[in-house]
Coordinates of C-alpha atoms in Angstrom, one line a residue:
M1109 CA 116.9 104.5 138.2
K1110 CA 118.9 104.4 141.4
Y1111 CA 118.7 101.1 143.2
Y1112 CA 119.9 100.4 146.8
I1113 CA 120.3 96.7 147.5
I1114 CA 121.0 94.9 150.8
A1115 CA 122.2 91.3 150.8
G1116 CA 123.7 90.0 154.1
E1117 CA 125.1 86.6 153.2
A1118 CA 127.0 84.7 150.5
S1119 CA 123.8 83.3 148.9
G1120 CA 122.3 86.7 148.8
D1121 CA 125.4 88.1 147.0
L1122 CA 125.0 85.4 144.3
H1123 CA 121.3 86.0 143.7
A1124 CA 121.6 89.8 144.0
S1125 CA 124.4 89.9 141.5
N1126 CA 122.4 87.9 138.9
L1127 CA 119.4 90.3 139.6
M1128 CA 121.7 93.3 139.0
K1129 CA 122.8 91.8 135.7
A1130 CA 119.2 91.3 134.6
I1131 CA 118.2 94.8 135.7
K1132 CA 121.0 96.4 133.6
L1133 CA 119.6 94.7 130.5
K1134 CA 116.3 96.4 131.0
D1135 CA 117.5 99.6 132.5
P1136 CA 120.9 100.6 131.0
K1137 CA 121.1 103.7 133.2
A1138 CA 120.7 101.6 136.4
D1139 CA 122.9 102.9 139.2
F1140 CA 123.6 100.6 142.1
R1141 CA 124.6 101.2 145.7
F1142 CA 124.7 98.1 147.9
W1143 CA 125.6 96.0 150.9
G1144 CA 126.8 92.7 149.5
G1145 CA 129.8 90.9 148.3
D1146 CA 132.4 90.3 145.5
L1147 CA 129.9 89.0 143.0
M1148 CA 127.7 92.1 143.3
Q1149 CA 130.8 94.3 143.0
K1150 CA 131.6 92.7 139.6
Q1151 CA 128.3 94.0 138.3
G1152 CA 129.3 97.6 139.1
G1153 CA 128.1 100.3 141.5
T1154 CA 129.3 101.2 144.9
M1155 CA 129.7 98.7 147.8
V1156 CA 129.0 100.2 151.2
K1157 CA 129.8 97.2 153.4
H1158 CA 130.8 93.6 152.6
Y1159 CA 128.5 90.8 153.9
R1160 CA 131.3 89.3 155.9
D1161 CA 130.9 92.2 158.3
L1162 CA 127.2 91.6 158.7
A1163 CA 126.7 87.8 159.1
F1164 CA 126.2 86.6 162.7
M1165 CA 124.9 83.1 163.2
G1166 CA 122.7 81.9 166.1
F1167 CA 120.9 83.8 168.9
L1168 CA 123.9 83.9 171.2
E1169 CA 126.2 85.4 168.5
V1170 CA 123.6 88.0 167.6
V1171 CA 123.3 89.1 171.3
Q1172 CA 127.1 89.3 171.6
N1173 CA 127.3 91.5 168.5
L1174 CA 124.2 93.6 169.1
G1175 CA 126.2 96.8 169.3
T1176 CA 127.8 96.2 165.9
I1177 CA 124.4 95.3 164.3
L1178 CA 122.7 98.4 165.6
N1179 CA 125.6 100.5 164.4
N1180 CA 125.3 99.0 160.9
I1181 CA 121.6 99.8 160.9
K1182 CA 122.4 103.4 161.8
I1183 CA 125.1 103.6 159.0
C1184 CA 122.6 102.1 156.5
K1185 CA 119.8 104.5 157.2
K1186 CA 122.1 107.5 156.9
D1187 CA 123.5 106.2 153.7
I1188 CA 120.1 105.7 152.2
Q1189 CA 119.1 109.3 153.1
E1190 CA 122.2 110.6 151.4
Y1191 CA 121.9 108.4 148.3
K1192 CA 118.1 109.0 147.8
P1193 CA 117.4 105.8 145.8
D1194 CA 114.3 105.3 143.7
M1195 CA 114.0 101.8 145.0
L1196 CA 115.2 99.6 147.8
I1197 CA 115.7 95.9 147.1
L1198 CA 116.0 93.7 150.1
V1199 CA 117.5 90.2 149.7
D1200 CA 116.5 87.8 152.6
Y1201 CA 118.4 88.8 155.8
P1202 CA 115.2 89.7 157.7
G1203 CA 116.5 90.9 161.1
F1204 CA 118.3 93.8 159.4
N1205 CA 116.2 94.3 156.3
L1206 CA 112.8 94.6 157.8
R1207 CA 114.0 97.5 159.9
I1208 CA 115.4 99.2 156.8
A1209 CA 112.1 98.5 155.0
K1210 CA 110.2 100.6 157.5
F1211 CA 112.7 103.4 157.4
A1212 CA 112.8 103.5 153.5
K1213 CA 109.0 103.4 153.2
D1214 CA 108.6 106.3 155.6
L1215 CA 110.9 108.2 153.2
G1216 CA 108.7 107.4 150.3
I1217 CA 111.1 105.0 148.7
K1218 CA 109.6 101.9 146.8
V1219 CA 110.5 98.7 148.7
V1220 CA 110.9 95.4 147.0
Y1221 CA 111.7 92.2 148.9
Y1222 CA 113.4 89.6 146.7
I1223 CA 113.8 86.2 148.4
S1224 CA 111.4 86.1 151.3
P1225 CA 112.4 85.6 155.0
Q1226 CA 111.4 82.2 156.2
L1227 CA 108.4 83.5 158.1
W1228 CA 106.6 80.2 157.5
A1229 CA 109.1 78.7 159.9
W1230 CA 109.2 81.3 162.6
K1231 CA 108.3 84.9 163.5
E1232 CA 105.1 84.7 161.4
G1233 CA 104.2 88.0 163.1
R1234 CA 106.6 89.7 160.8
V1235 CA 104.1 89.3 158.0
E1236 CA 102.4 92.5 159.3
T1237 CA 105.7 94.4 158.8
I1238 CA 105.8 93.2 155.2
R1239 CA 102.2 94.2 154.7
K1240 CA 102.9 97.7 155.9
Y1241 CA 106.3 98.5 154.4
V1242 CA 106.9 96.2 151.4
D1243 CA 105.5 97.2 148.0
E1244 CA 106.3 94.0 146.2
M1245 CA 107.2 90.6 147.6
L1246 CA 109.0 88.3 145.1
V1247 CA 109.1 84.7 146.4
I1248 CA 111.3 81.9 145.1
L1249 CA 109.8 78.8 146.8
P1250 CA 106.4 77.5 145.4
F1251 CA 104.8 77.1 148.9
E1252 CA 105.6 80.7 149.9
K1253 CA 102.9 82.1 147.6
D1254 CA 100.3 80.1 149.4
F1255 CA 101.7 81.1 152.8
Y1256 CA 101.4 84.8 152.0
K1257 CA 97.9 84.3 150.4
K1258 CA 96.8 82.9 153.7
H1259 CA 97.7 86.3 155.1
D1260 CA 95.9 88.2 152.3
I1261 CA 99.2 89.4 150.8
E1262 CA 99.7 89.0 147.0
T1263 CA 103.2 87.9 145.9
H1264 CA 105.0 87.0 142.7
F1265 CA 106.5 83.5 142.4
V1266 CA 109.4 84.2 140.1
G1267 CA 111.1 80.8 140.3
H1268 CA 114.3 79.9 142.1
P1269 CA 117.5 81.9 141.1
L1270 CA 119.7 79.0 141.8
L1271 CA 118.4 77.4 138.6
D1272 CA 119.7 80.4 136.7
A1273 CA 123.1 80.2 138.3
I1274 CA 123.4 76.5 137.6
E1275 CA 122.0 76.5 134.1
G1276 CA 124.8 78.8 132.9
L1277 CA 127.6 76.6 134.1
Q1278 CA 130.1 75.2 131.5
P1279 CA 130.7 71.5 131.5
V1280 CA 133.5 70.4 134.0
D1281 CA 136.2 67.9 133.1
I1282 CA 136.7 65.8 136.3
Q1283 CA 140.3 64.7 135.4
K1284 CA 141.3 68.3 134.6
F1285 CA 139.7 69.5 137.8
K1286 CA 141.6 67.0 139.9
A1287 CA 144.9 67.8 138.2
E1288 CA 144.5 71.6 138.6
N1289 CA 143.7 71.2 142.3
N1290 CA 146.4 68.6 143.1
L1291 CA 143.8 65.9 143.8
N1292 CA 144.5 62.2 143.4
E1293 CA 142.5 59.7 141.4
K1294 CA 140.2 58.6 144.2
E1295 CA 136.5 59.5 144.0
I1296 CA 135.6 62.7 145.9
I1297 CA 133.5 63.4 148.9
A1298 CA 132.8 67.1 149.1
L1299 CA 132.6 68.9 152.5
L1300 CA 130.6 72.1 152.6
P1301 CA 131.0 73.2 156.2
G1302 CA 129.4 76.7 156.0
S1303 CA 130.8 80.2 155.7
R1304 CA 131.5 81.5 159.2
K1305 CA 134.7 80.6 161.1
Q1306 CA 132.9 79.4 164.2
E1307 CA 130.5 77.2 162.2
V1308 CA 133.2 75.9 159.8
T1309 CA 135.5 74.8 162.7
K1310 CA 132.8 72.9 164.5
M1311 CA 131.4 71.3 161.3
L1312 CA 134.7 70.2 159.8
E1313 CA 135.8 68.5 163.0
L1314 CA 132.6 66.4 162.8
M1315 CA 132.7 65.8 159.1
L1316 CA 136.3 64.7 159.1
S1317 CA 135.8 62.2 161.9
V1318 CA 134.6 59.7 159.3
R1319 CA 137.8 59.6 157.3
S1320 CA 139.1 56.3 158.5
H1321 CA 135.9 54.6 157.3
F1322 CA 136.2 55.9 153.7
T1323 CA 139.9 55.3 152.8
D1324 CA 138.9 54.7 149.1
Y1325 CA 137.8 58.3 148.8
Q1326 CA 139.4 61.7 149.1
F1327 CA 137.8 64.5 151.1
V1328 CA 137.8 68.0 149.6
I1329 CA 136.7 71.1 151.5
A1330 CA 134.8 73.8 149.7
G1331 CA 136.3 77.1 150.9
A1332 CA 133.9 79.9 151.5
P1333 CA 134.7 83.1 149.6
S1334 CA 134.3 85.1 152.9
L1335 CA 137.1 83.2 154.6
E1336 CA 140.8 83.5 153.9
K1337 CA 142.7 80.5 152.6
D1338 CA 145.1 80.3 155.6
F1339 CA 142.2 79.6 157.9
Y1340 CA 141.6 76.2 156.3
E1341 CA 145.3 75.0 156.6
Q1342 CA 144.6 73.5 160.1
F1343 CA 142.3 71.0 158.5
V1344 CA 144.3 70.0 155.4
D1345 CA 146.7 67.1 155.2
A1346 CA 147.6 64.2 152.9
D1347 CA 144.0 62.8 153.0
V1348 CA 142.1 66.1 153.1
H1349 CA 142.3 68.7 150.3
F1350 CA 140.9 72.2 149.9
V1351 CA 139.6 74.3 147.0
S1352 CA 138.5 77.9 147.1
N1353 CA 135.8 79.6 145.1
K1354 CA 135.1 76.4 143.1
T1355 CA 132.2 74.9 145.0
Y1356 CA 130.0 74.2 141.9
D1357 CA 132.9 72.5 140.0
L1358 CA 133.8 70.5 143.1
L1359 CA 130.3 69.3 143.6
R1360 CA 129.9 68.2 140.0
C1361 CA 133.1 66.2 140.4
S1362 CA 132.0 64.5 143.6
K1363 CA 130.3 61.2 144.4
G1364 CA 128.6 62.5 147.6
A1365 CA 128.7 65.4 150.0
L1366 CA 128.3 66.4 153.6
V1367 CA 126.6 69.7 153.7
T1368 CA 125.9 72.2 156.5
S1369 CA 122.2 73.2 156.5
G1370 CA 121.5 76.3 154.4
T1371 CA 121.2 77.2 150.8
A1372 CA 124.1 74.9 150.0
T1373 CA 121.8 71.9 150.6
L1374 CA 119.6 73.0 147.6
E1375 CA 122.6 73.8 145.5
T1376 CA 124.0 70.3 146.1
A1377 CA 120.7 68.8 145.1
L1378 CA 120.3 70.8 141.9
L1379 CA 123.9 69.8 140.9
N1380 CA 122.7 66.2 141.4
V1381 CA 125.0 65.1 144.2
P1382 CA 123.6 62.8 147.0
E1383 CA 124.1 64.5 150.3
V1384 CA 123.8 64.2 154.1
V1385 CA 122.6 67.4 155.7
C1386 CA 124.4 68.4 158.9
Y1387 CA 123.6 70.9 161.6
R1388 CA 124.8 71.6 165.1
G1389 CA 124.5 74.9 166.8
S1390 CA 125.3 76.1 170.3
R1391 CA 123.0 74.4 172.8
I1392 CA 121.4 77.8 173.8
S1393 CA 120.7 78.8 170.2
Y1394 CA 119.3 75.3 169.4
E1395 CA 117.0 75.2 172.4
I1396 CA 115.7 78.7 171.7
G1397 CA 115.2 77.9 168.0
K1398 CA 113.4 74.7 168.7
R1399 CA 110.8 76.5 170.7
L1400 CA 110.3 79.3 168.2
I1401 CA 110.2 77.3 165.0
K1402 CA 106.8 75.8 164.5
N1403 CA 105.1 73.4 162.1
I1404 CA 108.3 72.6 160.3
K1405 CA 109.3 69.0 159.9
Y1406 CA 112.7 69.6 158.2
I1407 CA 115.6 72.0 158.2
S1408 CA 116.9 71.5 154.6
L1409 CA 115.3 73.3 151.7
V1410 CA 115.4 70.0 149.7
N1411 CA 113.0 68.3 152.1
L1412 CA 110.9 71.4 152.8
I1413 CA 110.2 71.8 149.1
M1414 CA 109.5 68.1 148.5
D1415 CA 107.5 67.9 151.8
K1416 CA 109.2 64.6 152.6
E1417 CA 112.6 63.3 153.6
V1418 CA 114.7 63.1 150.5
V1419 CA 118.0 63.7 152.1
T1420 CA 118.9 62.6 155.7
E1421 CA 119.2 65.4 158.2
L1422 CA 121.5 64.9 161.2
I1423 CA 120.7 67.6 163.7
Q1424 CA 122.4 68.5 167.0
N1425 CA 123.2 65.3 169.0
E1426 CA 122.3 63.1 166.0
L1427 CA 125.2 64.6 164.2
N1428 CA 128.0 62.2 165.3
T1429 CA 130.5 60.0 163.7
T1430 CA 128.4 56.8 163.8
N1431 CA 125.5 58.3 162.1
L1432 CA 127.6 60.2 159.5
V1433 CA 129.3 56.9 158.5
K1434 CA 126.0 55.1 158.2
E1435 CA 124.2 57.7 156.2
L1436 CA 127.2 58.5 154.0
N1437 CA 127.5 54.8 153.1
K1438 CA 123.9 54.8 152.1
I1439 CA 124.2 57.5 149.5
L1440 CA 127.5 56.2 148.2
K1441 CA 126.7 52.4 148.0
T1442 CA 123.1 51.5 148.5
E1443 CA 119.8 51.8 146.6
K1444 CA 119.1 55.0 148.5
R1445 CA 121.5 56.8 146.2
E1446 CA 119.2 56.1 143.2
Q1447 CA 116.1 57.1 145.1
V1448 CA 117.7 60.5 146.1
L1449 CA 118.7 61.1 142.4
N1450 CA 115.2 60.3 141.3
D1451 CA 113.7 62.7 143.8
Y1452 CA 116.1 65.5 142.7
E1453 CA 114.4 65.3 139.3
I1454 CA 111.0 66.0 140.8
L1455 CA 112.5 68.8 143.0
R1456 CA 113.8 70.6 139.9
S1457 CA 110.3 70.5 138.3
K1458 CA 108.7 71.9 141.5
L1459 CA 111.0 75.0 141.4
G1460 CA 109.4 76.1 138.1
G1461 CA 112.4 76.2 135.7
S1462 CA 115.0 78.9 135.1
G1463 CA 114.3 82.6 134.6
A1464 CA 114.0 83.9 138.2
S1465 CA 116.4 86.8 137.7
N1466 CA 114.7 87.9 134.5
N1467 CA 111.2 87.6 136.0
A1468 CA 112.2 89.6 139.1
S1469 CA 113.9 92.3 137.1
E1470 CA 110.9 92.7 134.9
I1471 CA 108.7 93.4 137.9
I1472 CA 111.3 95.7 139.5
V1473 CA 112.0 97.9 136.5
N1474 CA 108.3 98.3 135.7
L1475 CA 107.2 99.1 139.3
K1476 CA 105.6 102.4 139.4

């Protein structure tokens, strides 16, 4: 079959690449055309656009780049018409993907949504769009199935694909990792500042403001695959190091982490690293978001899944040096560290075990 896949962010690239790998095992003649990233490219097929050209963060940034976004939608629709896929697979990225879902459905193409948009947080009205234009919704968070059932939409809970990605990791040798990356013998605090330049600059300035309080540790920045290495040089010095495309290995070698809100918060938890979750957006974007997002007590997936505060979230004005120092000390040196690690065990069990990619591919390949 011919599959057209759209993933608009780094996490989508990871999950879509594992899905492609699983599909090929069940459909050896699978032909892929996609919007995604380097990991999807390794699975074969034709890339139309890289996600680095698609990702815009915050309401203000979206408005400023509206012309580019609309042009990308136009390009995508034309490309789908010419490729004539048997199936469209959408991976999160709702603002773009829901428009394409309607277009594809009107052409008679089967539409599968893998990794639901966070409609339970905001824009719940988009459920109607999914009802009309999506043939199968494959969800990866346990509470999402109940959310859609409330709207009389049947879904498949396939498990979380991060468990697949993490289960396949080879053991990491901490001393070897340090030697290969020119790190010293001090314990590591990992910094995961995000994947967009604007976001990374803002977050790293805040994260690195705690350095003088943790001289017994070394700080190591996890470079995003979408950003060039040269961009990070402005933050690196004798006390701050940088590694690229080795985030999972870095985390597994770390004592603790400061993590920008997003999928990385769940990755960090599943790799068993106590963390402090950080978020600060533009004031305009934050104020708009605060009014639109409803009935949500937390911003990190860890806390949302557990329905309690497992990891501390420092949001907007609460994200400052004083609070970062206090919370980082807690997860490095106090009893909170043990509590967080215990809660991580429960978190893993709630996610249903590995096999999401296989479960999703089974449904997709057999969809008639």
